Every structure is written in structure tokens, then in C-alpha cells.
Short mmCIF file of C-alpha atoms in Angstrom, two decimals:
data_model
loop_
_atom_site.label_atom_id
_atom_site.label_comp_id
_atom_site.label_asym_id
_atom_site.label_seq_id
_atom_site.Cartn_x
_atom_site.Cartn_y
_atom_site.Cartn_z
CA GLN D 1 95.64 -142.37 10.23
CA GLU D 2 92.38 -144.04 9.35
CA MET D 3 89.77 -142.77 6.83
CA ARG D 4 86.19 -143.56 5.69
CA GLY D 5 85.45 -144.81 2.68
CA ASP D 6 83.57 -141.59 1.80
CA GLU D 7 86.86 -139.48 2.20
CA LEU D 8 89.26 -142.14 0.69
CA CYS D 9 86.62 -141.76 -2.44
CA ILE D 10 86.79 -138.00 -2.76
CA ALA D 11 90.84 -138.28 -1.89
CA ILE D 12 90.69 -140.57 -5.00
CA LYS D 13 88.47 -138.30 -7.05
CA ASN D 14 89.68 -135.38 -6.65
CA ASP D 15 93.41 -136.03 -7.48
CA ILE D 16 93.92 -135.83 -11.14
CA GLU D 17 96.57 -139.08 -11.24
CA THR D 18 93.73 -141.32 -9.47
CA SER D 19 90.57 -139.84 -10.57
CA HIS D 20 90.18 -142.53 -13.27
CA ILE D 21 90.31 -145.19 -10.61
CA PRO D 22 86.80 -146.72 -10.34
CA VAL D 23 85.46 -146.95 -6.67
CA VAL D 24 82.50 -148.77 -5.79
CA LEU D 25 81.41 -147.97 -2.14
CA LEU D 26 80.31 -151.11 -0.10
CA THR D 27 78.26 -150.03 2.88
CA ALA D 28 75.53 -150.89 5.48
CA LEU D 29 74.03 -147.29 4.87
CA GLY D 30 71.33 -148.08 2.49
CA ASP D 31 68.87 -145.25 2.99
CA GLU D 32 68.07 -142.76 -0.35
CA LYS D 33 70.49 -140.23 1.56
CA ASN D 34 73.35 -142.19 2.16
CA ILE D 35 73.17 -143.44 -1.58
CA LEU D 36 72.58 -139.79 -2.77
CA GLU D 37 75.49 -138.59 -0.90
CA GLY D 38 77.77 -141.49 -1.80
CA LEU D 39 77.10 -140.93 -5.64
CA HIS D 40 77.22 -137.23 -5.27
CA ILE D 41 80.73 -137.90 -4.05
CA ASP D 42 81.68 -139.63 -7.35
CA ALA D 43 81.53 -143.37 -6.53
CA ASP D 44 81.19 -145.05 -9.67
CA GLU D 45 78.84 -147.81 -7.75
CA TYR D 46 76.98 -147.85 -4.65
CA ILE D 47 76.35 -151.43 -3.25
CA VAL D 48 74.57 -151.72 0.00
CA LYS D 49 75.14 -154.64 2.60
CA PRO D 50 74.27 -157.71 2.75
CA PHE D 51 75.11 -157.64 -0.97
CA SER D 52 75.82 -160.94 -4.30
CA ILE D 53 79.10 -161.69 -4.38
CA ASN D 54 77.39 -162.17 -8.45
CA ILE D 55 76.11 -158.45 -8.52
CA LEU D 56 79.14 -157.02 -7.28
CA LYS D 57 81.31 -158.82 -9.81
CA ALA D 58 78.86 -158.18 -12.69
CA SER D 59 79.41 -154.28 -11.51
CA ILE D 60 82.52 -154.44 -11.39
CA ALA D 61 83.05 -156.05 -15.14
CA ASN D 62 81.05 -153.36 -16.19
CA LEU D 63 82.89 -150.65 -14.75
CA LEU D 64 85.98 -152.08 -16.49
CA ALA D 65 84.48 -152.43 -19.66
CA ASN D 66 83.18 -148.67 -19.55
CA ARG D 67 86.89 -147.61 -18.80
CA ALA D 68 88.22 -149.59 -21.48
CA PHE D 69 85.61 -147.79 -23.98
CA ASP D 70 86.44 -144.48 -22.68
CA TRP D 71 90.14 -145.43 -23.48
CA LYS D 72 89.58 -146.10 -26.62
CA PHE D 73 87.16 -142.81 -27.01
CA MET D 74 90.10 -140.72 -25.78
CA SER D 75 92.73 -142.54 -27.75
CA ASN D 76 90.96 -141.99 -30.90
CA VAL D 77 90.13 -138.44 -30.19
CA LYS D 78 94.09 -137.47 -29.81
CA ARG D 79 95.06 -139.85 -32.77
CA HIS D 80 92.46 -137.21 -34.96
CA ILE D 81 94.00 -134.40 -33.69
CA GLU D 82 97.26 -135.56 -34.03
CA GLU D 83 96.87 -136.58 -37.51
CA ASN D 84 95.05 -133.13 -38.40
CA MET D 85 97.53 -130.79 -36.24
CA ASP D 86 98.97 -128.43 -38.64
CA ASN D 87 95.30 -128.32 -40.32
CA PRO D 88 93.61 -124.68 -39.15
CA ASP D 89 90.38 -126.50 -40.91
CA PHE D 90 90.46 -128.65 -38.26
CA THR D 91 87.15 -128.01 -35.80
CA VAL D 92 85.34 -129.34 -33.29
CA ASP D 93 82.93 -129.97 -36.06
CA VAL D 94 84.97 -132.15 -38.16
CA LEU D 95 86.11 -134.26 -35.23
CA CYS D 96 82.78 -135.19 -34.34
CA SER D 97 81.70 -135.95 -37.59
CA LEU D 98 84.92 -138.46 -37.99
CA LEU D 99 84.01 -140.06 -35.11
CA ASN D 100 80.39 -140.13 -35.93
CA MET D 101 79.07 -138.08 -32.94
CA SER D 102 76.96 -135.44 -32.81
CA ARG D 103 78.25 -132.39 -31.48
CA THR D 104 76.09 -132.36 -28.13
CA SER D 105 76.73 -135.97 -27.28
CA PHE D 106 80.75 -135.34 -28.04
CA TYR D 107 80.43 -132.43 -25.63
CA SER D 108 79.14 -134.22 -22.83
CA LYS D 109 81.16 -137.23 -23.02
CA LEU D 110 84.39 -135.22 -23.51
CA LYS D 111 83.77 -133.01 -20.76
CA ALA D 112 82.86 -135.60 -18.35
CA LEU D 113 86.17 -137.57 -19.09
CA THR D 114 88.50 -134.58 -19.05
CA GLY D 115 86.77 -131.38 -17.40
CA GLN D 116 87.01 -129.70 -20.58
CA ALA D 117 84.92 -128.06 -23.70
CA PRO D 118 86.18 -129.85 -26.62
CA ALA D 119 87.73 -126.62 -28.57
CA ASP D 120 89.69 -126.23 -25.30
CA PHE D 121 90.89 -130.00 -25.53
CA VAL D 122 91.90 -129.68 -29.14
CA ARG D 123 93.93 -126.17 -28.44
CA ASN D 124 95.52 -127.69 -25.20
CA ILE D 125 96.98 -130.68 -27.25
CA ARG D 126 97.90 -128.28 -29.92
CA LEU D 127 99.69 -126.02 -27.44
CA LYS D 128 101.49 -128.58 -26.17
CA HIS D 129 102.92 -130.22 -29.40
CA ALA D 130 103.92 -126.39 -29.74
CA THR D 131 106.33 -126.82 -26.90
CA GLU D 132 107.95 -129.90 -27.85
CA LEU D 133 108.41 -127.92 -31.72
CA LEU D 134 109.96 -124.97 -29.52
CA LYS D 135 112.06 -127.31 -27.71
CA GLU D 136 113.32 -128.55 -30.24
CA GLY D 137 114.28 -125.32 -31.59
CA LYS D 138 114.26 -126.07 -35.80
CA TYR D 139 111.59 -123.74 -36.25
CA SER D 140 110.49 -119.92 -35.65
CA VAL D 141 107.01 -119.41 -33.73
CA THR D 142 105.50 -118.56 -36.59
CA GLU D 143 106.14 -121.90 -38.28
CA VAL D 144 105.40 -123.34 -35.01
CA ALA D 145 101.90 -121.62 -35.19
CA GLU D 146 101.85 -123.08 -38.48
CA ARG D 147 102.66 -126.69 -37.61
CA THR D 148 100.28 -126.56 -34.87
CA GLY D 149 97.11 -125.34 -37.01
CA PHE D 150 97.21 -122.08 -35.55
CA CYS D 151 96.49 -119.64 -38.74
CA ASP D 152 97.06 -116.87 -36.77
CA GLY D 153 100.54 -115.86 -35.05
CA LYS D 154 99.35 -113.56 -33.47
CA TYR D 155 96.42 -115.27 -31.53
CA PHE D 156 98.72 -118.44 -30.62
CA ARG D 157 101.18 -116.02 -29.01
CA GLU D 158 98.31 -114.68 -27.04
CA VAL D 159 97.12 -118.18 -26.32
CA PHE D 160 100.34 -120.08 -25.38
CA LYS D 161 101.31 -117.13 -23.18
CA LYS D 162 97.70 -117.49 -21.32
CA TYR D 163 98.19 -121.19 -20.93
CA PHE D 164 101.85 -121.34 -19.80
CA ASN D 165 102.40 -117.83 -18.74
CA VAL D 166 105.52 -117.06 -20.75
CA SER D 167 105.76 -116.28 -24.33
CA PRO D 168 106.42 -118.58 -27.01
CA SER D 169 109.84 -117.22 -27.71
CA GLN D 170 110.83 -117.17 -24.13
CA TYR D 171 109.84 -120.69 -23.67
CA ALA D 172 112.16 -121.76 -26.67
CA LYS D 173 114.89 -119.88 -25.19
CA GLY D 174 114.36 -121.92 -21.95
#
């Protein structure tokens, strides 16, 4: 079954497994309405035929450079969270200062790349780490909460259950 370019773009951008792939639409449809529609479906670039191969190459190079920058940014964010996993005083503000970013620009960048607010992103990484510790079976639920930066065991149990639809102790039992 054939698929139009805009349909393919929507399919790529709406799948979490492929949404990071840059999409360049090359099209003869060059009026403002079509360009806005193409950008509205999350195409990374919209180039109208006839086009310059040099402009296409430069656009692709920019997209790939931006993706590399985004990847580096995300790996730095995750590294800082992992290094401070057991620190209950590690907040989004601390993370922003480690990255030398304002809270506003950090929020915007992380939200654009992950679809999550910074506090949710940090909490989700901590919860995923908690699952690994629970699977190991070496620690009590309270110890896992402390090792993942949750100073309040009750709160840890609440958010864990909300996120995974099972309590930490049930999760540990498998």
C-alpha cells in the first residue's frame, strides 16, 4: 500500500521508536498553506521543488548536528540524575545549575525532546532505577526509596504504584 510523504511523516513522528528521526519533506507544493501543514505535522524541514542540492545538503547537515547536540544534552541530563540518584536534595534547580541553564530554557528544551516536564522526567528515571533495585532483591522498599532519592517512603510507594500499577513490594515479588 502506497503512502504519501505527509502520511509517512505523521507515522514516523507519532511512533516513540522513530520520532527522533529527522524528516525532510521535498515537495512541489510551495504555497504558505502547504508549508505550514508540513511543519504542523512535525517535519523537520520543508524544501520546495525545484531546490538546490547544496541547500538540501546544508539542511541535512544542520539537522544531524542538532540531533547530535540534543543527544549530548540528554546524555548529560541523565548522567547528572544518575550521579545524584540517592540525593533527596537533588532538584530540577540543582540540575539546571549543573547544566548552566535557566529553569525556563531547560524546561523548554527537555519538554521538546521528551514530552515531559523536568520534575516528571527526573522522577521517572528514579522510578526506573528503583525497579532495577527491587528486582535485585537486596534491599527493602524503604532502602530502595532512599537509594533513589525519595526521602518519604509513603510518597515513593504512591508514585511507584501510580506509575507501574503495582506496589513496590508486589513488584519485588515478581
